[in-house]
mmCIF file of C-alpha atoms in Angstrom:
data_model
loop_
_atom_site.group_PDB
_atom_site.id
_atom_site.type_symbol
_atom_site.label_atom_id
_atom_site.label_comp_id
_atom_site.label_asym_id
_atom_site.label_seq_id
_atom_site.Cartn_x
_atom_site.Cartn_y
_atom_site.Cartn_z
ATOM 1 C CA ARG M 1 161.905 38.542 84.951
ATOM 2 C CA ALA M 2 161.661 40.176 88.385
ATOM 3 C CA LEU M 3 157.967 39.296 88.668
ATOM 4 C CA TYR M 4 158.820 35.610 88.547
ATOM 5 C CA LYS M 5 161.635 35.842 91.106
ATOM 6 C CA GLY M 6 161.167 32.947 93.485
ATOM 7 C CA ALA M 7 158.949 30.878 91.182
ATOM 8 C CA GLY M 8 161.641 28.239 90.800
ATOM 9 C CA GLU M 9 162.233 28.042 94.534
ATOM 10 C CA ARG M 10 158.500 27.710 95.212
ATOM 11 C CA CYS M 11 158.205 25.022 92.542
ATOM 12 C CA LYS M 12 161.121 23.016 93.938
ATOM 13 C CA ALA M 13 159.975 23.340 97.546
ATOM 14 C CA LEU M 14 156.448 22.198 96.745
ATOM 15 C CA ARG M 15 157.668 19.389 94.469
ATOM 16 C CA GLU M 16 159.872 18.109 97.277
ATOM 17 C CA ALA M 17 157.048 18.509 99.820
ATOM 18 C CA ARG M 18 154.877 16.380 97.528
ATOM 19 C CA GLY M 19 157.634 13.745 97.296
ATOM 20 C CA LEU M 20 157.944 14.067 93.522
ATOM 21 C CA SER M 21 161.060 13.697 91.420
ATOM 22 C CA LEU M 22 161.777 16.096 88.573
ATOM 23 C CA ARG M 23 160.690 13.396 86.131
ATOM 24 C CA GLN M 24 157.454 12.657 87.997
ATOM 25 C CA LEU M 25 156.504 16.332 88.062
ATOM 26 C CA ALA M 26 157.402 16.785 84.405
ATOM 27 C CA GLU M 27 155.255 13.798 83.430
ATOM 28 C CA ALA M 28 152.335 14.954 85.591
ATOM 29 C CA ALA M 29 152.547 18.444 84.072
ATOM 30 C CA GLY M 30 153.064 17.209 80.509
ATOM 31 C CA ILE M 31 156.301 19.158 80.058
ATOM 32 C CA SER M 32 159.941 18.195 79.714
ATOM 33 C CA VAL M 33 162.226 17.409 82.632
ATOM 34 C CA GLN M 34 164.557 20.123 81.306
ATOM 35 C CA THR M 35 161.752 22.705 81.495
ATOM 36 C CA VAL M 36 161.097 21.809 85.133
ATOM 37 C CA ALA M 37 164.822 21.862 85.928
ATOM 38 C CA ASN M 38 165.276 25.255 84.216
ATOM 39 C CA THR M 39 162.249 26.654 86.044
ATOM 40 C CA GLU M 40 163.502 25.451 89.422
ATOM 41 C CA ALA M 41 167.008 26.765 88.746
ATOM 42 C CA GLY M 42 165.600 30.154 87.766
ATOM 43 C CA SER M 43 167.550 30.047 84.520
ATOM 44 C CA THR M 44 164.434 30.770 82.468
ATOM 45 C CA VAL M 45 161.214 32.689 82.982
ATOM 46 C CA PRO M 46 158.488 30.038 82.827
ATOM 47 C CA LYS M 47 155.806 30.453 80.181
ATOM 48 C CA VAL M 48 152.280 31.037 81.435
ATOM 49 C CA ASP M 49 151.045 27.690 80.122
ATOM 50 C CA ASN M 50 153.894 25.868 81.870
ATOM 51 C CA VAL M 51 153.179 27.654 85.154
ATOM 52 C CA GLU M 52 149.549 26.565 84.878
ATOM 53 C CA ARG M 53 150.529 22.974 84.083
ATOM 54 C CA LEU M 54 152.958 22.885 87.000
ATOM 55 C CA ALA M 55 150.372 24.418 89.333
ATOM 56 C CA VAL M 56 147.809 21.769 88.395
ATOM 57 C CA ALA M 57 150.366 18.990 88.880
ATOM 58 C CA LEU M 58 151.415 20.459 92.243
ATOM 59 C CA ASP M 59 147.837 21.262 93.314
ATOM 60 C CA CYS M 60 148.514 24.923 93.990
ATOM 61 C CA ALA M 61 147.287 28.230 92.632
ATOM 62 C CA PRO M 62 149.127 29.393 89.504
ATOM 63 C CA CYS M 63 149.426 32.914 90.984
ATOM 64 C CA TRP M 64 151.136 31.490 94.047
ATOM 65 C CA LEU M 65 153.578 29.501 91.956
ATOM 66 C CA ALA M 66 154.362 32.421 89.659
ATOM 67 C CA PHE M 67 154.254 35.347 92.068
ATOM 68 C CA GLY M 68 153.893 34.006 95.615
ATOM 69 C CA VAL M 69 150.326 35.333 95.846
ATOM 70 C CA GLY M 70 147.349 33.137 96.731
ATOM 71 C CA ARG M 71 147.044 29.522 97.835
ATOM 72 C CA SER M 72 150.234 27.510 98.078
ATOM 73 C CA GLY M 73 148.509 24.191 98.430
ATOM 74 C CA THR M 74 150.874 23.176 101.230
ATOM 75 C CA GLN M 75 147.988 22.568 103.599
ATOM 76 C CA HIS M 76 147.470 19.066 102.123
#
């Protein structure tokens, strides 16, 4: 769980920077609103496939979203 510390905060910050609601991000990523909410709250460790789906929807590197390493995508 420690490896993913901060993933939820990065997800929420980038979602808000993109002007997306929880529902919009969930739909774009093809996952449930509850999964996005749990990820952002840090109440669950996101599955690899969900991190990749979220990263695609947020236009950022999956490694950045999961671990804070790599391209954040905030330069858009």
